[in-house]
XYZ file of C-alpha atoms in Angstrom:
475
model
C -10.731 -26.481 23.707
C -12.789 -23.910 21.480
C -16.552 -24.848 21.230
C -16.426 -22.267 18.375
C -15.128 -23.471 14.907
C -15.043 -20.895 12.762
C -11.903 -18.293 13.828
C -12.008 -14.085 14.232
C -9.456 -12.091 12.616
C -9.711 -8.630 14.470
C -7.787 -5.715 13.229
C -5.483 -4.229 15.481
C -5.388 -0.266 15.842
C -5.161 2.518 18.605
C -7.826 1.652 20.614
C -6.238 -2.073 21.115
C -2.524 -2.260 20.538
C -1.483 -2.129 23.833
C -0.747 -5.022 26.190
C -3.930 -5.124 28.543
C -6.316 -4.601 25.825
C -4.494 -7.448 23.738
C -5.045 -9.485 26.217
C -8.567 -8.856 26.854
C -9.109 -9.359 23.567
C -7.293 -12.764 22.939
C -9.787 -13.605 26.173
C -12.541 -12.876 24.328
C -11.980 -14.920 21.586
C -9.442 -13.666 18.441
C -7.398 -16.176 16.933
C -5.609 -13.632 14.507
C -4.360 -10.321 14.588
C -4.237 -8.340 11.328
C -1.490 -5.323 11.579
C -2.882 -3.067 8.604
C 0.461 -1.821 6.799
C -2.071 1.250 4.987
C -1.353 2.546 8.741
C 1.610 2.638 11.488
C 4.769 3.084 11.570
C 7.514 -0.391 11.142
C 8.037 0.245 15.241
C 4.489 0.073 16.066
C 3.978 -3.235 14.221
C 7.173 -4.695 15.587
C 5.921 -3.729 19.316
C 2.827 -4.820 19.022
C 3.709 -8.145 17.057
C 6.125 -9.028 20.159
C 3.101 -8.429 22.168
C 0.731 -10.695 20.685
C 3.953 -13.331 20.696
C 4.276 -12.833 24.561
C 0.929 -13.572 25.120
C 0.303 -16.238 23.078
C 2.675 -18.007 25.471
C 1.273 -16.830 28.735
C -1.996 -17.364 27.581
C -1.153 -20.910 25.862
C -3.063 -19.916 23.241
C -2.346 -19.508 19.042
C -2.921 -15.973 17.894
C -1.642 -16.061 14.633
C -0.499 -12.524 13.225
C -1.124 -11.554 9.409
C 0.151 -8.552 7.884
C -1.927 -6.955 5.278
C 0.035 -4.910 2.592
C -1.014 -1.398 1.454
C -1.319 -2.153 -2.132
C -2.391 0.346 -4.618
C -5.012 2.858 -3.219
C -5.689 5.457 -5.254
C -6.197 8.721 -2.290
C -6.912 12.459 -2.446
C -3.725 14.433 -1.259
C -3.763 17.027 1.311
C -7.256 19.137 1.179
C -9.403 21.648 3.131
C -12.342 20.279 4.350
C -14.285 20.808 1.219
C -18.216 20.209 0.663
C -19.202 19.161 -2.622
C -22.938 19.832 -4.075
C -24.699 18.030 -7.074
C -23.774 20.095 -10.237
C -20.716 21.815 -9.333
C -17.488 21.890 -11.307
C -14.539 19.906 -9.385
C -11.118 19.592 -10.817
C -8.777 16.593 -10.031
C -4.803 17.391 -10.461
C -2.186 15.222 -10.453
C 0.081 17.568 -10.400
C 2.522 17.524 -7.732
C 1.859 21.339 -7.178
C -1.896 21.759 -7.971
C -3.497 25.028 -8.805
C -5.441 26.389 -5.570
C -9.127 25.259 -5.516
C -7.744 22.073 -7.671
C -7.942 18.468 -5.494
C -4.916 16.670 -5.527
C -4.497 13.193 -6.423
C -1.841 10.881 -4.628
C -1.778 8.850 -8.225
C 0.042 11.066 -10.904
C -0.759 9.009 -13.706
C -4.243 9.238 -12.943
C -5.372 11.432 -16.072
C -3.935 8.611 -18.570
C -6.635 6.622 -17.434
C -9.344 8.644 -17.809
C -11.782 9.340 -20.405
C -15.125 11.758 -20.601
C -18.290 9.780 -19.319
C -16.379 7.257 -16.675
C -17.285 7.794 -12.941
C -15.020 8.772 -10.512
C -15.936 7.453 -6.193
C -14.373 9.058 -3.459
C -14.791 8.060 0.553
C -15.571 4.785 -0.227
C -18.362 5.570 -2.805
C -19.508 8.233 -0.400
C -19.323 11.022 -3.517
C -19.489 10.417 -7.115
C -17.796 12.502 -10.002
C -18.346 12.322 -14.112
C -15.408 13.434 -15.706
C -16.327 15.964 -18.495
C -12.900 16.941 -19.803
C -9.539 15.489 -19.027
C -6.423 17.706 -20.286
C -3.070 17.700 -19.332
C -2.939 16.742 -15.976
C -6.070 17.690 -14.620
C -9.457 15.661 -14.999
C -12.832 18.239 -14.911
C -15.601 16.564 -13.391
C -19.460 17.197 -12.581
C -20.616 16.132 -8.930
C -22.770 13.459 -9.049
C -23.297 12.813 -5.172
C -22.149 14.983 -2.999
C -20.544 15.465 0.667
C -17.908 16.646 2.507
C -14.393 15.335 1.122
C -11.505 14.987 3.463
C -7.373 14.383 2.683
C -6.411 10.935 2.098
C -9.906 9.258 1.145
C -9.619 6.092 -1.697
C -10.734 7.157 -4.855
C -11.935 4.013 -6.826
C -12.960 3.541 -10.896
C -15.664 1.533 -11.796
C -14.995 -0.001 -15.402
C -11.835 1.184 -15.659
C -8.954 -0.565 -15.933
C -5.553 0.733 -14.617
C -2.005 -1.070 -15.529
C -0.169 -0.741 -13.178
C 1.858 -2.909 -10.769
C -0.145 -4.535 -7.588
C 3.146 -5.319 -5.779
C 4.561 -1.592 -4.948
C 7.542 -0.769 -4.126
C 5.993 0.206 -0.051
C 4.691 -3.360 -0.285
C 7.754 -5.448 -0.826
C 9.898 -3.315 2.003
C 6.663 -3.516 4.524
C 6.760 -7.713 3.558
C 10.085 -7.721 4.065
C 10.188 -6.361 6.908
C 6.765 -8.553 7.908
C 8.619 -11.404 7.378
C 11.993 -10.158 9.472
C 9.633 -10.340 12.499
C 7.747 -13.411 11.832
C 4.411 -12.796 10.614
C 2.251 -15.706 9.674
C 0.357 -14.681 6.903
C 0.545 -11.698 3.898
C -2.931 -10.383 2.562
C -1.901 -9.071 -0.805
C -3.894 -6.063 -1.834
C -5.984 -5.578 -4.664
C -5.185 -8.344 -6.695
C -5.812 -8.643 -10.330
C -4.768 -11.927 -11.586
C -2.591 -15.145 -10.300
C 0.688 -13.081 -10.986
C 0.045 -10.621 -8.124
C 0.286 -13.610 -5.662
C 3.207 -15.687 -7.992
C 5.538 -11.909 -7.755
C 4.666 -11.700 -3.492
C 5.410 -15.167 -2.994
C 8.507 -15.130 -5.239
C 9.800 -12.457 -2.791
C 9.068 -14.157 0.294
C 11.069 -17.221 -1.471
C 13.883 -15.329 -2.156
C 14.165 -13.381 1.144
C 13.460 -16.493 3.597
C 13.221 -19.245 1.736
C 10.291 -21.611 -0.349
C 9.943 -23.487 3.386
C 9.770 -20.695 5.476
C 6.898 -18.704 2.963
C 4.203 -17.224 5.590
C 0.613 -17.971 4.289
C -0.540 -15.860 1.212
C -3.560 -14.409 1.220
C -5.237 -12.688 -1.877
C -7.964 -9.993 -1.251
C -10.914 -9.892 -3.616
C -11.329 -6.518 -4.180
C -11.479 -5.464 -8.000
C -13.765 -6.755 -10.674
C -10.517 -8.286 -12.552
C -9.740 -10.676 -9.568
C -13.404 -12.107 -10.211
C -12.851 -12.801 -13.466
C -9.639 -14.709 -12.456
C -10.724 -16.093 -9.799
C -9.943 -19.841 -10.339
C -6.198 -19.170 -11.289
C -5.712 -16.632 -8.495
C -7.031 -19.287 -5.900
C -4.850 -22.003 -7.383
C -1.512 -20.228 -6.610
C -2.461 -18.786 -2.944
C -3.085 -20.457 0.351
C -6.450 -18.450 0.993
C -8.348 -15.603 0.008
C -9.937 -12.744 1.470
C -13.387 -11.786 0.159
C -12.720 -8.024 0.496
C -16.348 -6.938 0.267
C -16.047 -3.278 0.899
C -13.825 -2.818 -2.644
C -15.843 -5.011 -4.250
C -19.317 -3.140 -3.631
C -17.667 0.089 -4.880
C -15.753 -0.641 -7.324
C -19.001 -3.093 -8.918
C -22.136 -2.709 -7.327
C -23.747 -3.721 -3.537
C -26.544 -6.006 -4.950
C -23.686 -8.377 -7.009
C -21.363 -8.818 -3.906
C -23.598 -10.984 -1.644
C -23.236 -13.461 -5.111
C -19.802 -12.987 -5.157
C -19.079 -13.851 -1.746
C -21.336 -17.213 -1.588
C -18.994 -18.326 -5.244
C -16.015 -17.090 -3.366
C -15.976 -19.295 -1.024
C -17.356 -22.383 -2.235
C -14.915 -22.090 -4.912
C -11.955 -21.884 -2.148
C -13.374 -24.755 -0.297
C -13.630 -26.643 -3.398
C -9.534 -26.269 -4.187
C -9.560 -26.766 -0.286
C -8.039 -23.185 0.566
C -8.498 -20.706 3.431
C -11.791 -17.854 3.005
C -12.425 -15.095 4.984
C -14.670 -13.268 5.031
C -14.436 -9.293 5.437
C -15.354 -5.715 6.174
C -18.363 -4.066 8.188
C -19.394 -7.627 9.284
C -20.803 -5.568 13.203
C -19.657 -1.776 11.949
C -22.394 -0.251 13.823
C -20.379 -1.495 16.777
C -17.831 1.093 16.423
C -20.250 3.443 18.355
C -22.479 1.026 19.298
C -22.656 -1.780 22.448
C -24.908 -4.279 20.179
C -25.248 -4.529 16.476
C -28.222 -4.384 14.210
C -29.714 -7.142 13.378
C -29.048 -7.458 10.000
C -25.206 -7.349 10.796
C -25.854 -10.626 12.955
C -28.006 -12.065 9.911
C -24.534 -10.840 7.704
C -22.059 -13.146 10.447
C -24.295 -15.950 9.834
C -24.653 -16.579 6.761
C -20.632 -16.129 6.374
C -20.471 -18.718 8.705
C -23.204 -20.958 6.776
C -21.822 -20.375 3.322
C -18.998 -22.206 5.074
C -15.974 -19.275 5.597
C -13.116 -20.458 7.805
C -12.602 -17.236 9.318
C -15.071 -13.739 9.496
C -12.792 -10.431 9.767
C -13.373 -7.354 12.107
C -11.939 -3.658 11.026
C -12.546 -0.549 12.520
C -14.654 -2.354 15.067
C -12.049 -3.608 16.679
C -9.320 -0.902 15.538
C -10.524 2.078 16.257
C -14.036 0.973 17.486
C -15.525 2.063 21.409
C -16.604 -1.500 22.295
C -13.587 -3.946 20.767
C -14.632 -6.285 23.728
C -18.267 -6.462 23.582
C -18.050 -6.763 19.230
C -15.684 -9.570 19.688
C -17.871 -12.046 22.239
C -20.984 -10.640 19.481
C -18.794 -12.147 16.639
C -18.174 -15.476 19.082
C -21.801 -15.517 20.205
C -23.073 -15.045 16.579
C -20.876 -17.635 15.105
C -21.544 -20.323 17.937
C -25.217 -20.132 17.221
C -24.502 -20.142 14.341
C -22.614 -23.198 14.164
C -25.383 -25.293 16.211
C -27.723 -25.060 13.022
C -25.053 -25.518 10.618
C -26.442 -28.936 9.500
C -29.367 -27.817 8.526
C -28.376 -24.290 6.582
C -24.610 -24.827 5.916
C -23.647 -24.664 2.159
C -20.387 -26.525 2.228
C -20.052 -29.876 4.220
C -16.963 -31.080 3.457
C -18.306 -32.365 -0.032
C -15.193 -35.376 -0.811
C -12.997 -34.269 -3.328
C -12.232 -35.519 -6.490
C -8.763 -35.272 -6.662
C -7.715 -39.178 -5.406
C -4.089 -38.806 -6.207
C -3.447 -36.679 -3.416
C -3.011 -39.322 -0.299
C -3.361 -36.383 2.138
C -6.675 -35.614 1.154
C -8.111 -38.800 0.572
C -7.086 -39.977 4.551
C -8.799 -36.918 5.089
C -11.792 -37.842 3.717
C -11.258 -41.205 5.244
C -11.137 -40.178 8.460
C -14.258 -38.044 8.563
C -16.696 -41.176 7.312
C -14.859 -42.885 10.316
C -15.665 -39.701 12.429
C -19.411 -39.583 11.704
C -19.759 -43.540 10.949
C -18.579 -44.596 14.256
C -18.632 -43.746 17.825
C -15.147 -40.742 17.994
C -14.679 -38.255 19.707
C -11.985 -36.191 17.638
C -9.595 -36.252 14.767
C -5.752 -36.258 15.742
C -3.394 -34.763 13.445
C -0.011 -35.145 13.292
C 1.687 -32.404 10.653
C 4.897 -30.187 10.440
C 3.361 -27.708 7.862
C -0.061 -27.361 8.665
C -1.286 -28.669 5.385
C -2.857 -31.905 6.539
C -4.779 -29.825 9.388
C -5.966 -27.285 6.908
C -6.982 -30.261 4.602
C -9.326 -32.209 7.528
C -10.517 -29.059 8.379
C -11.996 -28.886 4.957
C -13.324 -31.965 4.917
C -15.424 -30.185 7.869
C -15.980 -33.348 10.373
C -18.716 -32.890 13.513
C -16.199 -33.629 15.573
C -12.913 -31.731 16.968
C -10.248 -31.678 15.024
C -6.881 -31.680 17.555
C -3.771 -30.079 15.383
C -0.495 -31.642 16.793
C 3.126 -30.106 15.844
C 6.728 -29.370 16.742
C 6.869 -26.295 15.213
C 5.909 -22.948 16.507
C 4.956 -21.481 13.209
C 2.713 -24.047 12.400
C 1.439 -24.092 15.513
C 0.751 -20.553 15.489
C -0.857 -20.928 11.579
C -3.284 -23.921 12.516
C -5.210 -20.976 14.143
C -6.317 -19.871 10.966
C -7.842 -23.280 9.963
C -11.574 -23.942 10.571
C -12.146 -26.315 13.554
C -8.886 -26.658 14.936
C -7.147 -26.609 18.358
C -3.553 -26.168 17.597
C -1.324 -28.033 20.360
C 2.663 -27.845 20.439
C 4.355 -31.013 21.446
C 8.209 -32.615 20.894
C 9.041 -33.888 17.884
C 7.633 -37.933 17.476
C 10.060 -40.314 16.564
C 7.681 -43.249 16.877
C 4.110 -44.372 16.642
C 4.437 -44.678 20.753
C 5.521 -41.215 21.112
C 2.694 -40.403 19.154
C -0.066 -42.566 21.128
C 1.606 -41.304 24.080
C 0.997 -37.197 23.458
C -2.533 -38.278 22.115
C -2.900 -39.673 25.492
C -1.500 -37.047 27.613
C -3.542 -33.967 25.750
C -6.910 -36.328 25.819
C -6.765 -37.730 30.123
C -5.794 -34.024 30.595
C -9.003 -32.077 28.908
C -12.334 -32.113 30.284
C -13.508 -32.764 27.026
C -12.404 -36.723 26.828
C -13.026 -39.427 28.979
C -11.152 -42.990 29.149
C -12.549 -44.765 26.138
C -13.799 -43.060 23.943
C -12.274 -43.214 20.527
C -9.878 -41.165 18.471
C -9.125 -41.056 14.926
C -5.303 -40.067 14.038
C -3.937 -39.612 11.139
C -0.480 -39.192 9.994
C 2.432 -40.426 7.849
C 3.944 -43.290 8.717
C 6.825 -44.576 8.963
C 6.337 -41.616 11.904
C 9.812 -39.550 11.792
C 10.459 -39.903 8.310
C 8.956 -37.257 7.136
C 6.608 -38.628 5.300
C 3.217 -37.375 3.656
C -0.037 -38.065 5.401
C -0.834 -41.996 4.624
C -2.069 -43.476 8.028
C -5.284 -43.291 9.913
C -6.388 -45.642 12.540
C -8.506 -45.840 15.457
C -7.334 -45.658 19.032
C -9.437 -45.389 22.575
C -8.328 -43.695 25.078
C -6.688 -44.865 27.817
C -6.081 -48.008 26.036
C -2.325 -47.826 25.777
C-alpha cells in the first residue's frame, strides 16, 4: 500500500518507452502514463500502451494511461536556423509557398487575426514580435526579444482571440483511435469554454458508448478557459492546470493565482486537478532539482492537487528515475505537514441530495472521530472512490472493484489503493474480500476497525447508501 497520496503522471517519450525503463519507472513510483499525441506515431502509442498494460499485471499495480490530444498549436513551419535581434524586420507568411527570407506559419488563417500593435511569442515566449503591418497574407513585425528560432516552435497571442474549432480534425481520429486501445483518460487541449469538453465527450459517446467514456480532462491553458472556468469544470471529470500556456499566453506573476483558484474550485465541484509543466525541469540535465522546484511540488501538493505532472523530465529528460523518487520524496514530505499548511481538507459539501457524497462525508467524521484504520469502498465506476477521496480522510482509502477499467482509473484519485476483486453478490462476499486484502497487508492487524461504504442491497446496483463499521478479523 502507497504511503504517498497524492499520484505522478509522468510523460512518456524516447528516453522511457521501452519495456525495462517502464518498468523502472512504475518501480519508482508513476501511477499514470501520459502518451502526448503532439508527438509519435499511432504504432508507437499502441506499443507502448500494451506495455504499460503488461506490466501493470506483472507488477500488480494500476498505471492508468491518459492520452493527451494535440489541439490547436499554432507552430512555425519548416525554417533555417535563424537568429533574430531587437529591431529587425521579420515577416510571418501563411502562405503555403512563402517568399524566401519569409517564416512560415503552420496556421493559414493566421493574418485574419491580426492587427498592428498585438504581440506575437514564439518558443514558448522565448522571442517576442509587434506586428507593424499585416497585408495579404503576410504579417510584418518588429523583434521585440530576440533568439534563435527553430521549425515547429508554438507561436502564442496574448489578447487575441482566435475562432476557431478546439476539437480538430487530428484530435478526433488520435481519440478515436485512443479509445480503440483503451486509454483511461483524454486531456483535451486548449480549451475555451464547456463546449470543447461537451463536443470530445459527445464523440467518445458515440464511438464507445456514454458507459464506456474514458475520463475527460480539460487543460487550462488560454485566458478564455479562466474566464469559464466554473462551466468548463462542471461538464469534465478533471482538469489540468496547464501552467506553461497559461504564463505565456497571460503573464508568470498571475499563474501562481490561477493555479491555487484552480484547484480549490475543482475540489469544491469534487473533480480531479493536476497540476502541470516544469514542476523539476532542471532535472532534464540535472540529478537534483533546485530548490525552488521542490518549494513549486509542495505547495501543489498543499493547495490540495490530486495528481502533479512530469514532461520532458521524464520524456526526454537524462535522469527519469532519479526526478521520479524527487517527485515521491517531495510529495511524501510533503504530505506529513499537510495538516498544518494544506488549503483544502475535505471541507463537507453542500450539496445533501447527492447520497454518495454525503456517506462520504459520513464516513470521514467516523474515520477521524473514532479509532479506523481505513475507508473500504465498494464501486463499479470509480465515482464513489473519487468522491471519499475528496472528502480527503487521514486515513487510507482501499478502492475495491470488478472492473479493470475502474480499477486501472482509481489510480488517478488522491489517496487511493485500487484493488481488483470478483464481483459481490452479498454483504458476506463483501466482508469476506475486506478480510482477505486487510489479514494479508502488513498494514492491518486483527482488530482494528474499518469503515466500508457501499450501496446496499449489495448486487443491485445500487448508488452508494451504506456505511458501517467492521473490525477485522471479526467475521
Amino acid at each position: 500500500m502507497d504511503k504517498r497520496r497524492a499520484k505522478i503522471v509522468a510523460t512518456l517519450g524516447p528516453n522511457s518507452e521501452n519495456v525495462e525503463m517502464l518498468e523502472k519507472m512504475i518501480l519508482a513510483g508513476i501511477n499514470i502514463a501520459r502518451l502526448n499525441f503532439s508527438h509519435g506515431t499511432h504504432d508507437i502509442h499502441r506499443e507502448t500502451a500494451d506495455n504499460i498494460r503488461n506490466l501493470s499485471k506483472k507488477l500488480n499495480k494500476p498505471i492508468a494511461v491518459m492520452q493527451d490530444l494535440q489541439g490547436v498549436k499554432i507552430r512555425t513551419g519548416i525554417l533555417e536556423p535563424r537568429q533574430l535581434s531587437i529591431g529587425d524586420t521579420i515577416i510571418l507568411s501563411t502562405e503555403s509557398k512563402p517568399e524566401p527570407g519569409y517564416i512560415p506559419v503552420d496556421f493559414p488563417e493566421l493574418h485574419k487575426c491580426l492587427q498592428p500593435g498585438k504581440r506575437i511569442l514564439l518558443d514558448d515566449g522565448n522571442l517576442e514580435l509587434l506586428v507593424e503591418k499585416v497585408e495579404n497574407k503576410t504579417i510584418t513585425t518588429t523583434v521585440l526579444l530576440g533568439g534563435l528560432l527553430k521549425s515547429h516552435k508554438g507561436i502564442n497571442l496574448p489578447g487575441t482571440s482566435l475562432d476557431i474549432p478546439g476539437f480538430t480534425s487530428k484530435d478526433e481520429e488520435d481519440l478515436n483511435f485512443g479509445l480503440e486501445i483503451g486509454v483511461d483518460a483524454v486531456a483535451v487541449s486548449f480549451v475555451r469554454s464547456a463546449d470543447d469538453i461537451i463536443k470530445v465527450r459527445k464523440a467518445a459517446s458515440k464511438r464507445v458508448g456514454s458507459e464506456k467514456v474514458p475520463i475527460i480532462i480539460a487543460k487550462l491553458e488560454r485566458p478564455e478557459a479562466l474566464d469559464n472556468l466554473d462551466e468548463i469544470i462542471a461538464v469534465s471529470d478533471g482538469v489540468m492546470v496547464a501552467r506553461g500556456d497559461l504564463a505565456v499566453e497571460m503573464s508568470p506573476e498571475i499563474v501562481p493565482i490561477e493555479q491555487k483558484r484552480i484547484i480549490e474550485k475543482a475540489n469544491l465541484q469534487r473533480k480531479l486537478v493536476i497540476t502541470a509543466t516544469q514542476m523539476l525541469d532542471s532535472m532534464i540535465h540535472n540529478p537534483r532539482p533546485t530548490r525552488a522546484e521542490a518549494t513549486d511540488v509542495a505547495n501543489a501538493i498543499f493547495d490540495g492537487t490530486d495528481a502533479v505532472m512530469l514532461s520532458g523530465e521524464t520524456a526526454i529528460g537524462e535522469y527519469p528515475i532519479e526526478t521520479i523518487e524527487m517527485m515521491n520524496a517531495i510529495i511524501c514530505e510533503s504530505e506529513d505537514n499537510l495538516k498544518k499548511w494544506g488549503r483544502w481538507h475535505g471541507t463537507p459539501s453542500e450539496n445533501h441530495a447527492d447520497d454518495a457524497i454525503a456517506i462520504s462525508n459520513a464516513a470521514r467524521e467516523l474515520a477521524h472521530d473514532l479509532n479506523v484504520s481505513a475507508v473500504v469502498v465498494f464501486t463499479q465506476s470509480g465515482r464513489t472512490a473519487r468522491l471519499m477521496s475528496k472528502a480527503m480522510p487521514r486515513v487510507p482509502i482501499i478502492g475495491f472493484t470488478p472492473y479493470e477499467n475502474t480499477y486501472q482509473r482509481m489510480a488517478f484519485y488522491w489517496g487511493v489503493n485500487p484493488i481488483k476483486i470478483p464481483f459481490a453478490k452479498t454483504m458476506e462476499d463483501m466482508l469476506q474480500h475486506v478480510e482477505t486484502a486487510m489479514l494479508s497487508s502488513s498494514h492491518f492487524q486483527p482488530h482494528q476497525q474499518v469503515v466500508v461504504i457501499c450501496g446496499f442491497p449489495v448486487g443491485d446496483h445500487r448508488a452508494t447508501n451504506l456505511a458501517l463499521l467492521h473490525e477485522i478479523g471479526n467475521y
